[in-house]
Amino acid sequence: MERRTGTISRGIRCPIFREGDDIATITVNSVIEAAEAEGFELRDRDVVAITESVVARTQGNYASVDAIAKDVKEKLGGETVGVIFPILSRNRFAVCLRGIAKGAKKVVLMLNYPSDEVGNALVSLDQLDEAGINPYSDVLTEEKYRELFGENPHPFTGVDYIRYYGDLIRSCGAEAEIILANDPRVILKYTENVLNCDIHSRARTKRILLAAGAKRVAGLDDILTSSVDGSGYNSKYGLLGSNKSTEDIIKLFPNECFDMVEDIQKQFMERTGKHIEVMVYGDGAFKDPMGKIWELADPVVSPAYTKGLEGTPNELKLKYLADNDFAELKGEELKKAIEGAIRKKDGDLVGNMASQGTTPRRITDLIGSLCDLTSGSGDKGTPIVLVQGYFDNLTD
């Protein structure tokens, strides 16, 4: 019988992961047990995805504010440090900022405006227009910001991040000065030692600062790239991708885990005879249309995946074929014509009009976004996601 479903995404319930757990075996067991309990079968090229949070937890990849402070002090001198372009997040950045403040005598905090890199707004574009402010050139002190815009708590959390971050810095014993600007070179009027905290634009920011004469420049990806007094670390991303664990501890992005995904793939083959693709996923790459917040606060959607997930989709747009190439056909004749076009499609459809409108994103970004939406970030209890049929098309 012809299959009547395409892609299916299932959240898989599993035990609560703890440091030292055998995540590979638990993952394989959980998926196989779910298949038996729910009556579905695993197929070749199914995808099993594990959220980065539980991978880092089993690795014990944690660090304290004191470890952050020691590394910041060593790399940026411990005097006045410019901290520029952080995201506005109690979960993502607040604990990091505590560590940064403990590693400096003064912090000059420079925030993007009207919003941070991922869309959390300090002020609206309409407010900027009404005040005659040009965010590309105008620099605002905290006092000027209050004079122009008053109080602007975050619409979802109710937090006034300018006040919150300033109080947090001072609570750690450092002096705090806050400005709003979008040109990274502005910070050099205050200090030559800069920690740039942007995520996806970090390489450009570092380049601009160094070319403008900064003495010391480090990004969040340069802090805790190796262990400090036995702390966790991430050799590639440092503090990027970290989350709050407690008020004094962060969970870092998982360290090297390509061996883990390959081990899981191997175990599935041994136990089921199926070739399963495996990946680790963090934030999905999508934007909330109401809050205007871009979800991707991690440096990448997937820090590790098996080789079969490399590349981008190579798909034809069915509605284009139906409205153009086969506009005179309908019913079963139309279906067969489209199936024939799919079977004969080239391995690379770049530039082909029949592929326009298909999203040219990496497969890991697309599947990772699907998995993030499936598992959620709350109490679903499904840190493993099984995606079936993703690589199918109408001819399968």
Coordinates of C-alpha atoms in Angstrom, one line a residue:
M1 CA 0.0 0.0 0.0
E2 CA 1.2 3.5 -0.8
R3 CA 2.4 5.5 2.2
R4 CA 0.1 8.3 3.2
T5 CA 2.5 10.3 5.5
G6 CA 5.6 12.3 4.9
T7 CA 7.9 13.6 7.6
I8 CA 7.0 12.7 11.2
S9 CA 8.7 14.2 14.3
R10 CA 8.4 12.4 17.6
G11 CA 9.5 13.5 21.0
I12 CA 11.0 10.6 22.9
R13 CA 10.6 10.4 26.7
C14 CA 13.6 9.1 28.5
P15 CA 15.3 9.0 32.0
I16 CA 16.6 12.3 33.5
F17 CA 20.2 12.5 32.5
R18 CA 22.9 13.0 35.1
E19 CA 26.7 13.6 34.9
G20 CA 28.5 10.4 33.9
D21 CA 25.5 8.6 32.4
D22 CA 26.1 6.5 29.3
I23 CA 24.1 8.9 27.0
A24 CA 24.7 6.7 23.9
T25 CA 23.2 3.6 25.3
I26 CA 20.4 5.4 27.0
T27 CA 19.5 7.2 23.8
V28 CA 19.4 3.9 21.8
N29 CA 17.4 2.1 24.5
S30 CA 14.9 5.0 24.8
V31 CA 14.2 5.1 21.0
I32 CA 13.9 1.4 20.6
E33 CA 11.6 1.1 23.7
A34 CA 9.4 4.0 22.3
A35 CA 9.1 2.2 19.0
E36 CA 8.0 -1.0 20.7
A37 CA 5.6 0.8 23.0
E38 CA 4.0 2.9 20.3
G39 CA 4.1 0.3 17.5
F40 CA 6.2 2.1 14.9
E41 CA 9.3 0.8 13.0
L42 CA 12.7 2.4 12.6
R43 CA 13.8 2.9 9.0
D44 CA 17.1 3.6 7.2
R45 CA 17.9 7.4 7.3
D46 CA 15.7 8.1 10.2
V47 CA 17.2 10.9 12.3
V48 CA 17.8 10.7 16.1
A49 CA 18.6 14.1 17.6
I50 CA 19.7 14.8 21.2
T51 CA 19.4 18.2 22.8
E52 CA 22.8 19.8 23.7
S53 CA 21.7 20.3 27.2
V54 CA 21.6 16.7 28.2
V55 CA 24.9 16.0 26.3
A56 CA 26.7 18.7 28.3
R57 CA 25.1 17.5 31.5
T58 CA 26.4 13.9 31.0
Q59 CA 29.8 15.4 30.2
G60 CA 29.7 17.4 33.5
N61 CA 30.6 20.5 31.5
Y62 CA 30.0 23.1 34.1
A63 CA 31.9 26.2 35.3
S64 CA 31.6 28.7 38.2
V65 CA 31.6 32.5 38.1
D66 CA 35.0 32.3 39.8
A67 CA 36.4 30.3 36.9
I68 CA 35.1 32.9 34.5
A69 CA 36.4 35.7 36.6
K70 CA 39.9 34.2 36.7
D71 CA 40.0 33.7 32.9
V72 CA 38.7 37.2 32.2
K73 CA 41.2 38.8 34.5
E74 CA 44.1 36.9 32.9
K75 CA 43.0 37.7 29.3
L76 CA 41.8 41.3 29.8
G77 CA 43.9 42.7 32.6
G78 CA 41.5 43.0 35.4
E79 CA 41.1 46.8 35.3
T80 CA 38.5 48.5 33.1
V81 CA 36.9 46.1 30.7
G82 CA 34.5 47.1 27.9
V83 CA 31.8 44.5 27.6
I84 CA 30.0 45.0 24.3
F85 CA 27.0 43.6 22.5
P86 CA 25.7 41.0 25.0
I87 CA 22.3 39.5 24.5
L88 CA 19.6 40.5 27.1
S89 CA 19.0 37.2 28.9
R90 CA 19.0 36.1 32.5
N91 CA 19.4 32.5 31.4
R92 CA 22.1 33.1 28.7
F93 CA 24.2 36.0 29.9
A94 CA 23.5 37.0 33.5
V95 CA 25.8 34.4 35.2
C96 CA 28.5 35.1 32.6
L97 CA 28.3 38.8 33.4
R98 CA 28.7 38.1 37.1
G99 CA 31.9 36.2 36.4
I100 CA 33.1 39.0 34.0
A101 CA 32.4 41.7 36.7
K102 CA 34.3 39.7 39.3
G103 CA 37.3 39.7 37.0
A104 CA 37.4 43.5 36.5
K105 CA 37.5 46.7 38.6
K106 CA 35.1 48.5 36.2
V107 CA 32.8 47.3 33.5
V108 CA 31.7 49.7 30.7
L109 CA 28.7 47.8 29.3
M110 CA 27.8 48.8 25.7
L111 CA 24.5 47.5 24.5
N112 CA 23.1 47.3 21.0
Y113 CA 20.0 49.3 20.4
P114 CA 17.1 49.3 19.5
S115 CA 17.5 45.6 20.2
D116 CA 20.2 43.0 20.9
E117 CA 21.6 40.6 18.3
V118 CA 18.7 38.1 18.7
G119 CA 15.9 40.7 18.8
N120 CA 15.3 41.5 22.5
A121 CA 14.3 45.2 22.3
L122 CA 15.5 48.0 24.6
V123 CA 13.4 50.5 22.7
S124 CA 11.1 50.4 19.6
L125 CA 12.0 51.7 16.2
D126 CA 8.9 53.9 16.5
Q127 CA 10.3 55.5 19.7
L128 CA 13.6 56.1 17.9
D129 CA 11.9 57.8 15.1
E130 CA 9.8 60.0 17.4
A131 CA 13.0 61.0 19.3
G132 CA 15.0 61.7 16.1
I133 CA 17.7 59.2 17.1
N134 CA 19.9 57.5 14.5
P135 CA 21.0 54.1 15.9
Y136 CA 23.8 53.9 13.4
S137 CA 25.6 56.9 14.7
D138 CA 24.1 58.2 18.0
V139 CA 25.7 57.1 21.3
L140 CA 23.4 57.2 24.3
T141 CA 24.4 57.3 27.9
E142 CA 22.2 55.6 30.4
E143 CA 20.9 59.0 31.6
K144 CA 20.1 60.1 28.0
Y145 CA 18.3 56.9 27.4
R146 CA 16.1 57.4 30.4
E147 CA 15.5 61.0 29.5
L148 CA 14.3 60.0 26.0
F149 CA 12.6 56.7 26.6
G150 CA 12.0 56.2 30.3
E151 CA 11.3 52.6 31.5
N152 CA 11.0 49.9 28.9
P153 CA 10.7 46.5 30.5
H154 CA 11.1 43.4 28.3
P155 CA 7.6 42.5 27.0
F156 CA 7.9 38.8 27.9
T157 CA 10.0 38.8 31.1
G158 CA 9.1 42.3 32.6
V159 CA 12.9 42.9 33.2
D160 CA 14.5 46.3 32.7
Y161 CA 17.8 44.9 31.5
I162 CA 19.7 48.2 31.7
R163 CA 18.9 48.4 35.4
Y164 CA 19.3 44.6 35.9
Y165 CA 22.7 44.3 34.3
G166 CA 24.0 47.5 36.0
D167 CA 22.9 46.3 39.5
L168 CA 24.4 42.9 38.8
I169 CA 27.8 44.3 37.9
R170 CA 27.8 46.5 41.0
S171 CA 26.7 43.6 43.3
C172 CA 30.0 41.8 42.2
G173 CA 32.1 44.7 43.5
A174 CA 32.8 46.4 40.1
E175 CA 32.0 49.9 39.0
A176 CA 29.4 50.0 36.2
E177 CA 28.9 52.4 33.3
I178 CA 26.3 51.7 30.6
I179 CA 26.1 53.2 27.2
L180 CA 24.1 52.3 24.0
A181 CA 25.8 52.2 20.7
N182 CA 26.2 50.1 17.6
D183 CA 29.7 50.9 16.3
P184 CA 32.1 48.7 18.2
R185 CA 34.8 51.4 18.0
V186 CA 32.9 53.6 20.4
I187 CA 34.0 51.4 23.3
L188 CA 37.7 52.4 22.7
K189 CA 36.9 55.9 24.0
Y190 CA 36.4 54.2 27.4
T191 CA 39.0 51.4 27.5
E192 CA 41.4 49.5 25.2
N193 CA 40.5 46.1 26.8
V194 CA 37.3 44.7 25.2
L195 CA 35.2 41.6 25.6
N196 CA 32.8 41.4 22.7
C197 CA 29.8 39.2 23.5
D198 CA 28.1 39.1 20.1
I199 CA 27.5 35.6 18.8
H200 CA 27.2 35.4 15.0
S201 CA 29.0 38.7 14.2
R202 CA 31.8 38.1 16.6
A203 CA 34.6 37.7 14.0
R204 CA 33.8 41.0 12.3
T205 CA 33.6 42.8 15.7
K206 CA 37.0 41.6 16.7
R207 CA 38.5 42.6 13.4
I208 CA 37.1 46.1 13.6
L209 CA 38.3 46.6 17.2
L210 CA 41.8 45.4 16.5
A211 CA 42.1 47.5 13.4
A212 CA 41.0 50.5 15.5
G213 CA 43.8 50.0 18.0
A214 CA 42.3 48.0 20.8
K215 CA 45.0 46.6 23.2
R216 CA 43.3 43.4 24.2
V217 CA 40.3 41.9 22.5
A218 CA 38.5 38.6 23.4
G219 CA 35.1 37.2 22.6
L220 CA 33.0 35.0 24.7
D221 CA 34.3 32.3 22.5
D222 CA 37.8 33.0 23.9
I223 CA 36.8 32.6 27.6
L224 CA 37.0 29.1 29.1
T225 CA 38.4 27.5 26.0
S226 CA 40.4 25.3 28.4
S227 CA 39.8 24.3 32.0
V228 CA 40.4 26.8 34.8
D229 CA 41.1 25.1 38.2
G230 CA 39.3 22.0 37.0
S231 CA 36.3 23.7 35.5
G232 CA 34.4 22.6 32.4
Y233 CA 35.3 24.3 29.1
N234 CA 34.6 24.4 25.4
S235 CA 37.7 24.4 23.2
K236 CA 35.8 25.8 20.2
Y237 CA 33.1 28.1 21.6
G238 CA 34.2 29.1 25.1
L239 CA 31.2 30.7 26.9
L240 CA 29.0 30.8 23.7
G241 CA 26.0 28.6 24.0
S242 CA 26.2 28.4 27.8
N243 CA 23.1 28.4 30.0
K244 CA 22.4 29.2 33.7
S245 CA 22.5 26.2 35.9
T246 CA 22.5 27.9 39.3
E247 CA 23.1 31.5 40.4
D248 CA 26.9 30.7 40.5
I249 CA 27.2 28.0 37.9
I250 CA 26.8 27.8 34.1
K251 CA 26.4 24.8 31.9
L252 CA 28.6 25.1 28.9
F253 CA 27.9 24.1 25.3
P254 CA 28.9 20.4 24.9
N255 CA 32.5 19.8 24.2
E256 CA 33.7 17.5 21.4
C257 CA 30.8 15.0 20.7
F258 CA 31.3 13.7 17.2
D259 CA 32.5 10.4 18.7
M260 CA 29.3 10.2 20.6
V261 CA 27.0 10.6 17.6
E262 CA 29.0 8.0 15.7
D263 CA 28.8 5.6 18.6
I264 CA 25.0 6.0 18.7
Q265 CA 24.8 5.4 15.0
K266 CA 26.9 2.2 15.4
Q267 CA 24.7 0.9 18.2
F268 CA 21.5 1.4 16.2
M269 CA 23.1 -0.5 13.3
E270 CA 24.1 -3.4 15.6
R271 CA 20.7 -3.6 17.4
T272 CA 18.3 -2.8 14.6
G273 CA 20.2 -3.3 11.3
K274 CA 19.1 0.3 10.3
H275 CA 21.3 3.1 9.2
I276 CA 20.2 6.0 11.5
E277 CA 21.6 9.5 11.3
V278 CA 22.4 11.2 14.6
M279 CA 22.8 14.8 15.6
V280 CA 23.1 17.0 18.7
Y281 CA 20.9 20.1 18.5
G282 CA 20.6 23.4 20.4
D283 CA 18.5 26.5 19.5
G284 CA 16.6 26.3 16.3
A285 CA 17.2 28.9 13.7
F286 CA 13.8 30.7 13.5
K287 CA 12.3 34.0 14.5
D288 CA 9.2 34.7 16.6
P289 CA 6.8 36.9 14.5
M290 CA 5.2 38.6 17.5
G291 CA 8.2 39.3 19.8
K292 CA 10.6 39.6 16.9
I293 CA 13.1 37.5 18.8
W294 CA 15.4 35.3 16.8
E295 CA 15.8 32.0 18.6
L296 CA 19.4 31.2 17.7
A297 CA 21.4 32.3 20.8
D298 CA 23.7 29.2 20.4
P299 CA 26.8 29.6 18.1
V300 CA 25.4 26.8 15.9
V301 CA 22.2 24.8 15.7
S302 CA 24.1 21.5 15.7
P303 CA 27.6 21.1 17.2
A304 CA 27.9 17.4 16.1
Y305 CA 26.2 15.2 13.5
T306 CA 26.9 12.1 11.4
K307 CA 28.2 12.5 7.9
G308 CA 24.8 11.7 6.2
L309 CA 23.4 15.0 7.5
E310 CA 25.9 17.2 5.7
G311 CA 24.8 19.5 2.9
T312 CA 21.5 21.3 1.9
P313 CA 18.2 19.9 0.5
N314 CA 18.0 19.2 -3.2
E315 CA 14.3 19.5 -3.8
L316 CA 11.9 20.6 -6.6
K317 CA 8.9 22.9 -5.8
L318 CA 5.8 20.8 -6.6
K319 CA 3.6 23.9 -7.0
Y320 CA 6.0 25.3 -9.6
L321 CA 5.8 22.1 -11.6
A322 CA 2.1 21.9 -11.3
D323 CA 1.5 25.6 -12.4
N324 CA 4.2 25.7 -15.1
D325 CA 5.7 22.5 -16.6
F326 CA 2.5 20.4 -16.2
A327 CA -0.2 23.1 -16.1
E328 CA -2.4 21.3 -18.6
L329 CA -2.5 18.0 -16.5
K330 CA -4.5 17.0 -13.5
G331 CA -5.4 14.1 -11.3
E332 CA -3.3 10.9 -11.6
E333 CA -1.7 12.1 -14.9
L334 CA -0.4 15.2 -13.1
K335 CA 0.9 13.1 -10.2
K336 CA 2.8 10.7 -12.4
A337 CA 4.4 13.5 -14.4
I338 CA 5.6 15.2 -11.2
E339 CA 6.9 11.9 -9.9
G340 CA 8.8 11.4 -13.1
A341 CA 10.4 14.9 -12.8
I342 CA 11.5 14.1 -9.3
R343 CA 13.1 10.8 -10.3
K344 CA 15.0 12.6 -13.1
K345 CA 16.1 15.7 -11.1
D346 CA 19.8 16.6 -11.2
G347 CA 22.0 16.1 -8.1
D348 CA 22.5 19.9 -7.9
L349 CA 19.4 22.1 -8.6
V350 CA 21.1 25.4 -8.0
G351 CA 19.7 27.9 -10.5
N352 CA 16.9 25.6 -11.6
M353 CA 13.6 27.6 -11.6
A354 CA 11.7 24.5 -10.4
S355 CA 13.6 24.6 -7.1
Q356 CA 12.9 28.3 -6.3
G357 CA 11.3 28.8 -3.0
T358 CA 12.9 25.7 -1.4
T359 CA 14.9 26.8 1.6
P360 CA 18.6 26.7 0.9
R361 CA 19.6 26.1 4.5
R362 CA 21.8 23.4 5.9
I363 CA 20.0 20.1 6.6
T364 CA 21.3 20.2 10.2
D365 CA 19.8 23.7 10.7
L366 CA 16.4 22.6 9.3
I367 CA 16.2 19.4 11.3
G368 CA 17.6 21.0 14.4
S369 CA 14.9 23.7 14.2
L370 CA 12.2 21.0 13.8
C371 CA 13.6 19.2 16.8
D372 CA 13.8 22.3 19.0
L373 CA 10.1 23.0 18.3
T374 CA 9.2 19.4 19.0
S375 CA 11.1 19.1 22.3
G376 CA 10.4 22.6 23.6
S377 CA 12.4 24.1 26.4
G378 CA 10.0 23.4 29.3
D379 CA 8.5 20.3 30.9
K380 CA 7.8 18.0 28.0
G381 CA 10.5 15.6 29.1
T382 CA 11.6 14.7 25.5
P383 CA 15.2 15.7 25.1
I384 CA 15.5 13.1 22.3
V385 CA 13.6 13.5 19.0
L386 CA 13.1 11.0 16.3
V387 CA 12.5 12.4 12.8
Q388 CA 11.2 9.9 10.2
G389 CA 10.7 10.5 6.5
Y390 CA 12.7 13.7 6.2
F391 CA 14.6 12.5 3.2
D392 CA 11.6 11.1 1.5
N393 CA 9.9 12.6 -1.5
L394 CA 6.6 12.0 -3.4
T395 CA 8.1 9.0 -5.2
D396 CA 8.9 7.0 -2.0

